[in-house]
Coordinates of C-alpha atoms and ligand atoms in Angstrom, one line a residue:
X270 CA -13.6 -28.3 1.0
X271 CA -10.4 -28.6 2.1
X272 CA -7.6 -25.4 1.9
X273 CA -6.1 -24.6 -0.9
X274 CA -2.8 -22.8 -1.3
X275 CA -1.2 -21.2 -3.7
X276 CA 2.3 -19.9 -3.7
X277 CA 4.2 -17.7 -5.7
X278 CA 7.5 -17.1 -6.8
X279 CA 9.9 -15.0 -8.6
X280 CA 12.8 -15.0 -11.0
X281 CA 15.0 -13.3 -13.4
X282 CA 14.9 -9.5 -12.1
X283 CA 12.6 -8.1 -8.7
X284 CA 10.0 -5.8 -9.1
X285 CA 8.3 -7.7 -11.5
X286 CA 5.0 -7.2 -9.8
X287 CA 4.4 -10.2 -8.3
X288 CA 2.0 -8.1 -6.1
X289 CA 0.0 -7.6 -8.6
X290 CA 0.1 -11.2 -10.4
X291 CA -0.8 -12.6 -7.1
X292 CA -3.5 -9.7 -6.3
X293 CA -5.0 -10.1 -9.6
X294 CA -5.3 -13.7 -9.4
X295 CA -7.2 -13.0 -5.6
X296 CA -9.6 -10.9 -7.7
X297 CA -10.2 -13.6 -10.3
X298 CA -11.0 -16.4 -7.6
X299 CA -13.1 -14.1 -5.5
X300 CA -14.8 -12.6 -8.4
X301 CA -16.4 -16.0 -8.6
X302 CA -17.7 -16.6 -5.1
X303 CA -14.0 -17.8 -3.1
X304 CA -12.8 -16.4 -0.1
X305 CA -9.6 -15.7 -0.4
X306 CA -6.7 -13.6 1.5
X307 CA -2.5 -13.1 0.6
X308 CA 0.0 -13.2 2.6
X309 CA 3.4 -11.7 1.9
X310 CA 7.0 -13.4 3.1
X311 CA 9.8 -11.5 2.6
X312 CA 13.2 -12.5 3.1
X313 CA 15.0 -9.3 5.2
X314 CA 15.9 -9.4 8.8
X315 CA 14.0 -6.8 10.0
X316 CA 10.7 -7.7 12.2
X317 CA 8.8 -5.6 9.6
X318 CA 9.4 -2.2 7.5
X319 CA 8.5 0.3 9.6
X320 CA 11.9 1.1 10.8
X321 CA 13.0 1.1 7.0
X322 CA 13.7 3.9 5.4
X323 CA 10.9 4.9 2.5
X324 CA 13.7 5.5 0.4
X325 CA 14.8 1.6 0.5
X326 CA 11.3 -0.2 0.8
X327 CA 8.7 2.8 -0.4
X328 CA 5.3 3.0 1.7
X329 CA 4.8 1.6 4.9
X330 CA 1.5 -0.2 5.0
X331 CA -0.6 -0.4 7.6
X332 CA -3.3 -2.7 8.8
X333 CA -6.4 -2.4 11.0
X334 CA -4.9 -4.3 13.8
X335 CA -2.0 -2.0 13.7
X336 CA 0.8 -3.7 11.6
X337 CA 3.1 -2.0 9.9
X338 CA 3.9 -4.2 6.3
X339 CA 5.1 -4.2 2.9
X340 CA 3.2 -1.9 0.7
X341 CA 2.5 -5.5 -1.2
X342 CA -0.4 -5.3 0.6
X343 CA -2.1 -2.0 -0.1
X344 CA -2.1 -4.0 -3.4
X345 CA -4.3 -7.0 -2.2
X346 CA -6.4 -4.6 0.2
X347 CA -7.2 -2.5 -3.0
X348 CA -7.8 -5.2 -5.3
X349 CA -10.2 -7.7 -2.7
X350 CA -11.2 -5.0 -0.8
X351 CA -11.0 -7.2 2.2
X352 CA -8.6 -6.0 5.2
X353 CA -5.3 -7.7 5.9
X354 CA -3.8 -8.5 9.3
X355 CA -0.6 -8.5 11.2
X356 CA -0.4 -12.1 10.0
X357 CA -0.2 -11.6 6.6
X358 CA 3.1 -10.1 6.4
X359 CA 5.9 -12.4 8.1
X360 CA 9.7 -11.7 7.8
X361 CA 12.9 -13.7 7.9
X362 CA 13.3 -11.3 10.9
X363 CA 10.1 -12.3 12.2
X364 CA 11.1 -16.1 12.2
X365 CA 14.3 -15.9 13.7
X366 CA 12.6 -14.0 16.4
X367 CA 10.3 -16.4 16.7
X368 CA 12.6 -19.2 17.0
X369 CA 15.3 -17.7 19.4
X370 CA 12.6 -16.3 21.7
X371 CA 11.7 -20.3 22.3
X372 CA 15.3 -21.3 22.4
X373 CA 16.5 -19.2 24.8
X374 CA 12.8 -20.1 27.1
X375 CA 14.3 -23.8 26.4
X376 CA 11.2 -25.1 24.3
X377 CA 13.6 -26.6 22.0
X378 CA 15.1 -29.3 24.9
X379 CA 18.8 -29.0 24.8
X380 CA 18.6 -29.8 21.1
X381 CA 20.6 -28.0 18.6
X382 CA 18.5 -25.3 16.7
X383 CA 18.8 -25.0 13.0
X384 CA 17.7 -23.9 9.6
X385 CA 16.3 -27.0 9.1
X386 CA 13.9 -28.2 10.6
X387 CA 12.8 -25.2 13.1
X388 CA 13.7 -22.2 10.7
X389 CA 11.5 -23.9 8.1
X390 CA 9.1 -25.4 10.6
X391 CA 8.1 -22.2 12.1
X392 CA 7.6 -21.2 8.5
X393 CA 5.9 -23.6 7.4
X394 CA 3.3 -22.6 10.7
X395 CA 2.9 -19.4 9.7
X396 CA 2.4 -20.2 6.2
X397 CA -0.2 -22.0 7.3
X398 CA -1.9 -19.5 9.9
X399 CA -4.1 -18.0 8.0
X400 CA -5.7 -21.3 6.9
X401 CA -6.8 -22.5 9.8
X402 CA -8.8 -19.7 10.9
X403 CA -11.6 -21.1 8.6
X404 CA -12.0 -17.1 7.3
X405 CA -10.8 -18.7 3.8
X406 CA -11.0 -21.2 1.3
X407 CA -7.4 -20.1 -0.7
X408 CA -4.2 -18.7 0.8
X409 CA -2.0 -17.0 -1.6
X410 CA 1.2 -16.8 0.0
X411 CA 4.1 -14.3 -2.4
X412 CA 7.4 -15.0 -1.4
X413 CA 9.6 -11.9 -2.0
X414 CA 12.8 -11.5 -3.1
X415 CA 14.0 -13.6 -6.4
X416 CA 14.7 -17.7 -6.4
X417 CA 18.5 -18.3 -5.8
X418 CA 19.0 -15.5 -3.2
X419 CA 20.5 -16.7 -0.4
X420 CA 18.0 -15.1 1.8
X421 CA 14.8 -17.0 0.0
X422 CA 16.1 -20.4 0.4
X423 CA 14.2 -21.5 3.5
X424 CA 11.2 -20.0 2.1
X425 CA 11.6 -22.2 -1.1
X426 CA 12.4 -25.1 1.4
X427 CA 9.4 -24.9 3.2
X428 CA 7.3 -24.2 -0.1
X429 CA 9.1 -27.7 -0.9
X430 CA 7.6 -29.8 1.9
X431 CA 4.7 -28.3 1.7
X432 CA 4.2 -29.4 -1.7
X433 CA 5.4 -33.0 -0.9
X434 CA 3.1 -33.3 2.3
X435 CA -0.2 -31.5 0.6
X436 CA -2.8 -33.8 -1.5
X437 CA -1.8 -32.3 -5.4
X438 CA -4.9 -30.9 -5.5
X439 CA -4.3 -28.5 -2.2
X440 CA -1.1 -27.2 -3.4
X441 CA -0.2 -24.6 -6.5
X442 CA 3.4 -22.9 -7.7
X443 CA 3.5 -20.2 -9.9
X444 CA 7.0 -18.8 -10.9
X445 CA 6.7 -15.2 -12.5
X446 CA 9.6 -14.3 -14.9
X447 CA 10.6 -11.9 -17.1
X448 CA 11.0 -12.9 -20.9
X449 CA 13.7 -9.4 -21.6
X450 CA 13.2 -8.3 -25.4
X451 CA 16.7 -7.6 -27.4
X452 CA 16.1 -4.2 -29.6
X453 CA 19.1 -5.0 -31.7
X454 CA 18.4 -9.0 -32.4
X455 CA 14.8 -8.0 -32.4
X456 CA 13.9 -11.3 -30.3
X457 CA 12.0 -12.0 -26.9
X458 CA 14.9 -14.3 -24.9
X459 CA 13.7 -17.3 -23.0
X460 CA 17.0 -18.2 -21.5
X461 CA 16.7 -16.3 -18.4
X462 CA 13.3 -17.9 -17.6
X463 CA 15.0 -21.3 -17.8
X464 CA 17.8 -20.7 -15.8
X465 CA 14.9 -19.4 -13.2
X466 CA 12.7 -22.4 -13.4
X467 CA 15.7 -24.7 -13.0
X468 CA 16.9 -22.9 -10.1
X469 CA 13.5 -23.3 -8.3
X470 CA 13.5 -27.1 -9.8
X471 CA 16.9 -27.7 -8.3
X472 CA 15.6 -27.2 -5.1
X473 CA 12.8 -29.3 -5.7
X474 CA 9.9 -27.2 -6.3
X475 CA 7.7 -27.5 -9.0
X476 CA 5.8 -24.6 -10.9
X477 CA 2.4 -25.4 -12.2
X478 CA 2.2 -22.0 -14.0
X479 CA 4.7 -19.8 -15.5
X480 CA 3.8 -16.5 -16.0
X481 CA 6.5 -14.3 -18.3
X482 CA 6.7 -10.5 -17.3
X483 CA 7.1 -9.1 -21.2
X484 CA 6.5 -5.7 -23.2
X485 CA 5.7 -8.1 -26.1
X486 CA 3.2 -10.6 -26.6
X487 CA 4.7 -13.5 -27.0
X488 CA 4.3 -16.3 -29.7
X489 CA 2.7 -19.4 -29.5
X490 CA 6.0 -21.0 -30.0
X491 CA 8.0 -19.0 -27.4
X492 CA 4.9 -20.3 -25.1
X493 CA 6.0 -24.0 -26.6
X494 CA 9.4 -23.5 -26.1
X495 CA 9.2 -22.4 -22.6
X496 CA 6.9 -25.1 -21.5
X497 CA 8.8 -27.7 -23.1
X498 CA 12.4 -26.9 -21.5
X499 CA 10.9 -25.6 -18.3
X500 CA 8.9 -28.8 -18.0
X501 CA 5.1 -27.6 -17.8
X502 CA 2.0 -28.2 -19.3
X503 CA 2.1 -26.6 -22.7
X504 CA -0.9 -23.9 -22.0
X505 CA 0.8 -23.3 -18.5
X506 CA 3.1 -20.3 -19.5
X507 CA 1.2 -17.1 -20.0
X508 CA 1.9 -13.6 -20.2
X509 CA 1.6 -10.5 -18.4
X510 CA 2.7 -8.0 -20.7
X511 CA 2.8 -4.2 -19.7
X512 CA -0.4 -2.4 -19.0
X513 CA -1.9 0.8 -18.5
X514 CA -3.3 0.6 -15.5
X515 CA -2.7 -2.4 -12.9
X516 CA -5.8 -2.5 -12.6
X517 CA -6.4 -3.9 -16.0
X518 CA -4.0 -6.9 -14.8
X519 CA -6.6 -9.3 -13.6
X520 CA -8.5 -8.9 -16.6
X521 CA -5.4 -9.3 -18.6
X522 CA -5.0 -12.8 -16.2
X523 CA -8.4 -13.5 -17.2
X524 CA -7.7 -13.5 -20.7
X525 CA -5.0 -15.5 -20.5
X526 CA -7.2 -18.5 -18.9
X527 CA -4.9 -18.1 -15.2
X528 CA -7.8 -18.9 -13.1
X529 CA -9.3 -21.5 -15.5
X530 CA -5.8 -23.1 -14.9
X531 CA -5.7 -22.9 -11.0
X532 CA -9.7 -24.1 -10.5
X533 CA -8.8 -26.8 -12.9
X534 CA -5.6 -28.0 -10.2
X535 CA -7.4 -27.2 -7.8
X536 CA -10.6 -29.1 -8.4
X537 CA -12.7 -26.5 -8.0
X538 CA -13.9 -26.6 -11.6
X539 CA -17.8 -26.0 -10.6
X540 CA -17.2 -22.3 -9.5
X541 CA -19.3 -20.4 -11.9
X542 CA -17.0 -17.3 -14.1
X543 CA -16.0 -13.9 -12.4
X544 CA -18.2 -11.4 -12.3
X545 CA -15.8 -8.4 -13.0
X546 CA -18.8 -6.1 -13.9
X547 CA -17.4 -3.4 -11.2
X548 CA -13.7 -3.4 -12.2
X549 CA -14.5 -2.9 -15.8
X550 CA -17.1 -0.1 -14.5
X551 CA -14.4 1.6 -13.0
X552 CA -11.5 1.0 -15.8
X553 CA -13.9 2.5 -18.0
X554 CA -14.5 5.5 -15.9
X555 CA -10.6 5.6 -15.3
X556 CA -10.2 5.5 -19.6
X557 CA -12.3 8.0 -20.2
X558 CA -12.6 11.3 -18.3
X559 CA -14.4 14.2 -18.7
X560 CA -11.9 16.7 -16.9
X561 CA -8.3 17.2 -15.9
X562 CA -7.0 18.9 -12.6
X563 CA -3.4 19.4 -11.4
X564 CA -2.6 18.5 -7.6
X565 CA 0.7 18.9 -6.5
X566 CA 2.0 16.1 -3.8
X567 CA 4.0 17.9 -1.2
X568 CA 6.5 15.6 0.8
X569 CA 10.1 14.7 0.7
X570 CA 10.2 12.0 -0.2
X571 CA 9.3 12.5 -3.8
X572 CA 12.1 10.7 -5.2
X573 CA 10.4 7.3 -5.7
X574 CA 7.0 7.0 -6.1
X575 CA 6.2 4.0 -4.3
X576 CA 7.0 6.0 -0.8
X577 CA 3.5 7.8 -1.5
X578 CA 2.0 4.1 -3.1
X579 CA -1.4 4.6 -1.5
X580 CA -2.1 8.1 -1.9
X581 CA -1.6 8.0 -5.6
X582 CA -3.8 5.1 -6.0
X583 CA -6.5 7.2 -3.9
X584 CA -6.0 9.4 -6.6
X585 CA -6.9 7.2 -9.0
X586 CA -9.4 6.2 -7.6
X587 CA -11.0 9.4 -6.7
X588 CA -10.3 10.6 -10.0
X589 CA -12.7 7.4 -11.7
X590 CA -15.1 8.6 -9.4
X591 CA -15.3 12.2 -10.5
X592 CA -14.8 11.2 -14.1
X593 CA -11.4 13.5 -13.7
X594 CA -7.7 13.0 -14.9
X595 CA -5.4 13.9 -12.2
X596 CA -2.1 15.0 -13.1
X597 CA -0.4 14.4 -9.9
X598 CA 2.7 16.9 -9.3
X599 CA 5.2 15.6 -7.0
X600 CA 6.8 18.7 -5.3
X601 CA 10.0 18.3 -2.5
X602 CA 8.8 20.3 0.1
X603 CA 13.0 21.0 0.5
X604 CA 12.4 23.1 -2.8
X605 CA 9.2 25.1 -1.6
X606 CA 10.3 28.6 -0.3
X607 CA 8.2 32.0 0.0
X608 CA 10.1 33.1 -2.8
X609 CA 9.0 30.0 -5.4
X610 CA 5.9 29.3 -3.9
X611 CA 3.8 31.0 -6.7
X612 CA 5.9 29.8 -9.3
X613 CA 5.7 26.0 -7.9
X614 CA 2.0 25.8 -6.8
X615 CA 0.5 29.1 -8.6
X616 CA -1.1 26.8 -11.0
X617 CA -2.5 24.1 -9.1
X618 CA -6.0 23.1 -8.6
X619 CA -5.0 21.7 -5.1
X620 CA -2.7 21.2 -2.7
X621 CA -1.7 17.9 -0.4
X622 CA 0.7 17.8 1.8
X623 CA 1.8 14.1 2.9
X624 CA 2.7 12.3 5.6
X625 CA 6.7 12.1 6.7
X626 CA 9.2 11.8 9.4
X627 CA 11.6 14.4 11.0
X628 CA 13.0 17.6 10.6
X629 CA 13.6 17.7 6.9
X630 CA 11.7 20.1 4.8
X631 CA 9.1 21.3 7.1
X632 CA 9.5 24.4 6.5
X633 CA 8.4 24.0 2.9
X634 CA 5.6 22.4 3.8
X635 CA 4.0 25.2 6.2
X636 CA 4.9 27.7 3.2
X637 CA 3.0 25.3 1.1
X638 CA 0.1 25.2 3.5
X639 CA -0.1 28.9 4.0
X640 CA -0.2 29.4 0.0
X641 CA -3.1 27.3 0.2
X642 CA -4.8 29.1 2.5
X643 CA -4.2 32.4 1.7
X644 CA -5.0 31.6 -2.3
X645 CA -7.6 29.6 -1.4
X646 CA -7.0 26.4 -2.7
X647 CA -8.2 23.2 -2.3
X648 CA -5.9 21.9 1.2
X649 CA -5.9 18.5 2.1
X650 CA -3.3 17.3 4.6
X651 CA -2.1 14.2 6.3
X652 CA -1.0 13.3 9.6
X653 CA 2.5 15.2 9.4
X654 CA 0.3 17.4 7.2
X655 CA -2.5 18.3 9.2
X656 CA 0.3 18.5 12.4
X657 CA 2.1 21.4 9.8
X658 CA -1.1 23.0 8.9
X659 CA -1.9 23.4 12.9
X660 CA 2.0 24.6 13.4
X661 CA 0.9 27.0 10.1
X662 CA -2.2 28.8 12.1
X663 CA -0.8 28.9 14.7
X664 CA 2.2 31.2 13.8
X665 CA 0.0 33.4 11.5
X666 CA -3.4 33.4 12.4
X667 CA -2.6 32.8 16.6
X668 CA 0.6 34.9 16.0
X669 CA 2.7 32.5 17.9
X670 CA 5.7 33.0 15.9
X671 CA 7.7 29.9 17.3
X672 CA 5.4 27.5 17.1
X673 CA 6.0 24.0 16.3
X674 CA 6.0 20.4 16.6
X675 CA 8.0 18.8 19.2
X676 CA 9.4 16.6 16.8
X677 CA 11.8 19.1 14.8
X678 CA 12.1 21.6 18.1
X679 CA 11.9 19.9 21.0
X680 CA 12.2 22.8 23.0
X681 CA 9.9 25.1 21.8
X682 CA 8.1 27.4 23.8
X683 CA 4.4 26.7 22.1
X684 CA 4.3 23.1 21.1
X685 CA 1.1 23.0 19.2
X686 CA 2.4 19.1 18.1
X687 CA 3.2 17.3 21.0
X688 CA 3.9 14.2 22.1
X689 CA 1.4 12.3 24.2
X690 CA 2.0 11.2 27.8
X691 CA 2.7 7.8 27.0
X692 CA 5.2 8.4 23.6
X693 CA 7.4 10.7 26.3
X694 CA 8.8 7.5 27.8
X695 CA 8.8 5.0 24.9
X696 CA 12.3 4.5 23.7
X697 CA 11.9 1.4 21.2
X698 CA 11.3 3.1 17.7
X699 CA 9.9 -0.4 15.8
X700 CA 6.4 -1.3 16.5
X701 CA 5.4 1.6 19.4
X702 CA 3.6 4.4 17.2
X703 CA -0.2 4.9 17.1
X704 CA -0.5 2.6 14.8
X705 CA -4.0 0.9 13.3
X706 CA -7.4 2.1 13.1
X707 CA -9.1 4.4 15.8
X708 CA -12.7 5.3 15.8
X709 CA -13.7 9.2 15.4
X710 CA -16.3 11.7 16.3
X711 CA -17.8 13.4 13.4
X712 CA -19.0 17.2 14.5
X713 CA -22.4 17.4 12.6
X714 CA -22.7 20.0 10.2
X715 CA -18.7 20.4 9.1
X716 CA -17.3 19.8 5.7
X717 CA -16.0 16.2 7.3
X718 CA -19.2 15.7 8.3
X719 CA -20.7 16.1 5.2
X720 CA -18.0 14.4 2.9
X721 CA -18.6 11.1 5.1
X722 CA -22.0 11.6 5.6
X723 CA -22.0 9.7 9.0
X724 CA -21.5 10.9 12.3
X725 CA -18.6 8.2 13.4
X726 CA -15.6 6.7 11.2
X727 CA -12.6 4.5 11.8
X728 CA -9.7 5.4 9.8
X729 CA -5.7 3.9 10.8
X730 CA -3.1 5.8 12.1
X731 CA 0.6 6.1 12.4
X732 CA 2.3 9.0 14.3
X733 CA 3.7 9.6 17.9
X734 CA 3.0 12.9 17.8
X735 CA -0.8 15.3 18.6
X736 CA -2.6 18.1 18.1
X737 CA -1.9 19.9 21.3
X738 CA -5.2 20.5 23.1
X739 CA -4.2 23.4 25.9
X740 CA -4.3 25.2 22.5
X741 CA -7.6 24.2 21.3
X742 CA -9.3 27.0 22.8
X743 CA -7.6 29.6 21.1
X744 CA -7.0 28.3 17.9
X745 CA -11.0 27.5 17.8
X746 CA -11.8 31.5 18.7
X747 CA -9.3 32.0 15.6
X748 CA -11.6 30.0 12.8
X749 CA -9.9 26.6 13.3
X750 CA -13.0 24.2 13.1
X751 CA -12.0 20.8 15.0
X752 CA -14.4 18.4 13.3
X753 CA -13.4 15.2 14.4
X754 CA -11.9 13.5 17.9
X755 CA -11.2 10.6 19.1
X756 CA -14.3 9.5 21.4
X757 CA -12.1 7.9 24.3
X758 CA -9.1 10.2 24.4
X759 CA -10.5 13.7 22.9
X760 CA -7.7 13.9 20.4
X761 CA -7.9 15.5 18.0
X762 CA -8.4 13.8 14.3
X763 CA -9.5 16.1 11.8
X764 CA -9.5 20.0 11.3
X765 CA -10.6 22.3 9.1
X766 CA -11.2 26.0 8.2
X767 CA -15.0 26.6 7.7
X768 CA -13.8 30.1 6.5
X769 CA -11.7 28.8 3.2
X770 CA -13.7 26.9 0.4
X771 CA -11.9 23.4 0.8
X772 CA -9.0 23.1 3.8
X773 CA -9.4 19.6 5.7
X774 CA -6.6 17.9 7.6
X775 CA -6.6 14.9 8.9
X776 CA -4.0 13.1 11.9
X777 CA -4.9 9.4 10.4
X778 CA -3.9 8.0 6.8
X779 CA -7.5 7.9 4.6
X780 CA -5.4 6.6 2.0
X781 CA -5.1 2.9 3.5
X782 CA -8.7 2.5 3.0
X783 CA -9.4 3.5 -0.7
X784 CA -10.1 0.9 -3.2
X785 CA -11.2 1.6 -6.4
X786 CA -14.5 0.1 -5.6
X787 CA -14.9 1.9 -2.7
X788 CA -13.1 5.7 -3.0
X789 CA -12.0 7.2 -0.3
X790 CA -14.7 9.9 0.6
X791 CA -12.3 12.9 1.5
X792 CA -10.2 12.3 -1.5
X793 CA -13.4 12.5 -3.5
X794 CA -14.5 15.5 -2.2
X795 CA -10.5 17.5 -2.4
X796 CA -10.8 16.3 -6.6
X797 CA -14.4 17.6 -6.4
X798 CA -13.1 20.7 -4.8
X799 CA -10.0 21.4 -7.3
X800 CA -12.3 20.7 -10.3
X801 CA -14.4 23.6 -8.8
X802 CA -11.5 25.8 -8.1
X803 CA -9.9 24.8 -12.2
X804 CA -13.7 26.0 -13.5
X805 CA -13.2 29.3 -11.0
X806 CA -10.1 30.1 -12.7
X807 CA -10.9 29.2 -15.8
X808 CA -13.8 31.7 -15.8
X809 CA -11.7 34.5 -14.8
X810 CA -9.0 34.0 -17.3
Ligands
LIG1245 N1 6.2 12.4 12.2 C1 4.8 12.6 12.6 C2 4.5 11.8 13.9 O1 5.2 10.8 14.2 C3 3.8 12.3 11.5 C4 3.8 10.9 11.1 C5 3.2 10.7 9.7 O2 3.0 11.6 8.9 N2 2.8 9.4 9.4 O3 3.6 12.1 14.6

């Protein structure tokens, strides 16, 4: 068979979740037997988003092999439950690198380098990559960004010959839009979504499929209309109106025929239906739960959501699992102070405190941590979190009072965070964290132990800075359980207090990994721990 590819595109307004359209439509093909992968293009000029601010660009995802990408695909890692790669995220930053690299080598002969043909050749490559490994039968490739930025055209260029040098039945376009709804005329308005299409037309793509972002459903005739002026099959506009969960999405797809309509271009018509019997297993565990807990989320960057993306889809996931409804609390660790502290976490059922870079509200997360601790609730931290609830035990259980990471006091006399040998002399910030997956120790017979119920894990990372281990001695004696390491290096992975009913902290990012298929275990056991600690309370009110 040969390899099919499918690209989408978008119009009228970002943030349509094209992600998701092109994740769900994954799930759909590989629900009935295809291998397929996504691969994102995005249109800035940085190499990749890791230098980004979380602010501008929310999560930074990262990949097994170590790549830090668009949280676009925490989306198709979640959804196909199959791992992504550094080549699955490619930037206009990327590219250029790419090109200039092998101009200034000479590659290019003393001829003059432009746009077109070696921006969009070296595009067309990459677009490409991942086809030719033989790992998969369809690449979906999302273009970011909206049709008619500047930035996008040589994507949309190279989508174009692409199209003109692929057999029809190899290539795909879908354009998502967004059909906006007037309250006062009472009317869904189409306009928008033509003026998109003809963009994209203009520079001489074609969409097969149209599918209309709405918060209505829209008419047959609106379907008609579109079709008609836009110039595609009538049948080949569909909807994706507002859900409840995005995981409801590809069923929504389903129900609007989308795969039927991409097997039938493709010619792969004999592919049996999806089998979606997990998904709706775990939707229906996600509608209908049996118990509620509060969690509060401490990090500063609380702001916009999608800067914690992964750990609140862990949550969800975790919370299907347990049959539970998590109400999930953000709290700016800038706003946590020994004076609130009761008033902001008093009633929570447990306690995470997430990743993050810098100096900036530290403080509030160790007060966080030790409230926790003290009140003995459910603790779970992550990488800057488990590196604050070390800096925590030490200053009240070790009695170092100065303690601290290097990272906010670089001249701290007990740096129980600390950079590693090799960090000291790196000066580059893009690309030269820990980054990617790392294999750990389990201790037998800790509470990391028994959540994972295996003795060794791999789990991704992203931090310069480590648990110190001159202090691993002393913080040991003091009821500090180390209960993972890193088998080749000895660093230190996970910690916990055996003394407190639920305190884990972990230096890697378990949230990458969770899937609604496949939970992630620790997250499972910290909403099996606060539903404990909610039926503790509740019995002593
Ligand atoms: N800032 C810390 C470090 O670089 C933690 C990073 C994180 O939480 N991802 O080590």
């Amino acid at each position: 068979m040969a390899m099919k590819y499918v690209f989408v595109t978008g119009g009228v307004a970002s943030s349509l979740g094209k992600g998701i359209v092109a994740a769900s439509l994954a799930k759909l093909l590989q629900a009935r037997g295809l291998r397929v992968t996504i691969q994102k293009f995005d249109p800035y000029l940085n190499i990749d988003p890791g230098t980004l601010n979380p602010y501008e660009h929310g999560e930074c995802y990262v990949t097994e092999d170590g790549a830090e990408t668009d949280l676009d695909l925490g989306h198709y890692e979640r959804f196909l439950g199959v791992h992504t790669s550094k080549a699955n995220n490619v930037t206009t930053g990327k590219i250029y690198n790419t090109v200039i690299t092998k101009e200034r080598e000479g590659a290019y002969l003393g001829k003059t380098v432009q746009i077109v043909p070696h921006i969009t050749d070296e595009i067309k490559r990459r677009m490409l990559l991942l086809g030719k490994t033989g790992r998969f039968d369809v690449v979906i490739t999302e273009v970011g960004g909206t049709v008619g930025d500047m930035e996008s055209q040589p994507f949309v260029e190279a989508m174009r010959q692409l199209q003109w040098e692929m057999a029809e039945e190899d290539f795909l376009s879908i354009h998502l839009t967004l059909i906006p709804y007037l309250k006062a005329a009472k009317e869904l308005k189409t306009k928008p979504t033509q003026h998109s299409v003809q963009e994209l037309q203009s520079a001489g793509v074609h969409p097969d499929i149209i599918v209309c972002r709405t918060e209505k459903e829209l008419t047959p005739e609106i379907r008609r209309k579109i079709a008609l002026f836009c110039n595609v099959k009538p049948g080949h506009v569909i909807q994706s109106i507002d859900s409840w969960s995005i995981y409801q999405v590809p069923l929504n797809m389903k129900a609007e025929r989308l795969d039927d309509m991409v097997v039938a271009k493709l010619g792969l018509e004999s592919l049996p239906e999806p089998d979606l019997d997990e998904l709706k297993g775990f939707l229906y565990r996600l509608k209908h739960p049996k118990a509620e807990v509060d969690i509060a989320l401490v990090g500063k960057y609380v702001e916009l959501q999608d800067a914690y993306k992964s750990i609140l889809e862990s949550f969800v996931h975790a919370g299907a699992a347990n049959e539970c409804k998590i109400h999930v609390h953000t709290v700016h660790s800038e706003h946590v102070d020994a004076e609130n502290v009761e008033e902001v976490l008093g009633q929570m059922d447990g306690i995470l405190v997430a990743p993050g870079f810098g100096e900036r509200g530290l403080e509030g997360k160790v007060t966080a941590i030790r409230f926790a601790r003290e009140r003995r609730i459910p603790f779970f931290g992550i990488c800057l979190g488990m590196q604050m609830a070390v800096v925590e035990f030490a200053r009240d259980v070790l009695g170092l009072k100065d303690a601290a990471s290097t990272e906010a006091c670089p001249n701290t006399t007990n740096p129980v965070i600390d950079l590693m040998e090799d960090q000291k002399t790196t000066t580059v910030k893009g690309g030269t964290m820990r980054l990617g997956a790392y294999t750990c120790h389990l201790e037998p017979d800790t509470l990391a132990w028994r959540i994972y119920g295996t003795d060794e894990i791999s789990e991704r990372h992203r931090h310069r800075y480590e648990f110190n281990n001159a202090y691993l001695e002393r913080m040991e004696a003091a009821g500090l359980k180390v209960s993972g390491r890193n088998p080749d290096t000895g660093l230190v992975e996970i910690m916990e207090l055996p003394s407190h009913p639920f305190f884990i902290a972990v230096q890697f990012h378990p949230e990458l990994k969770s899937t609604p298929e496949r939970p992630q275990p620790i997250f499972i056991a910290f909403v099996e721990a606060a539903m404990d600690h909610r039926a503790g309370r509740g019995m002593k009110k």
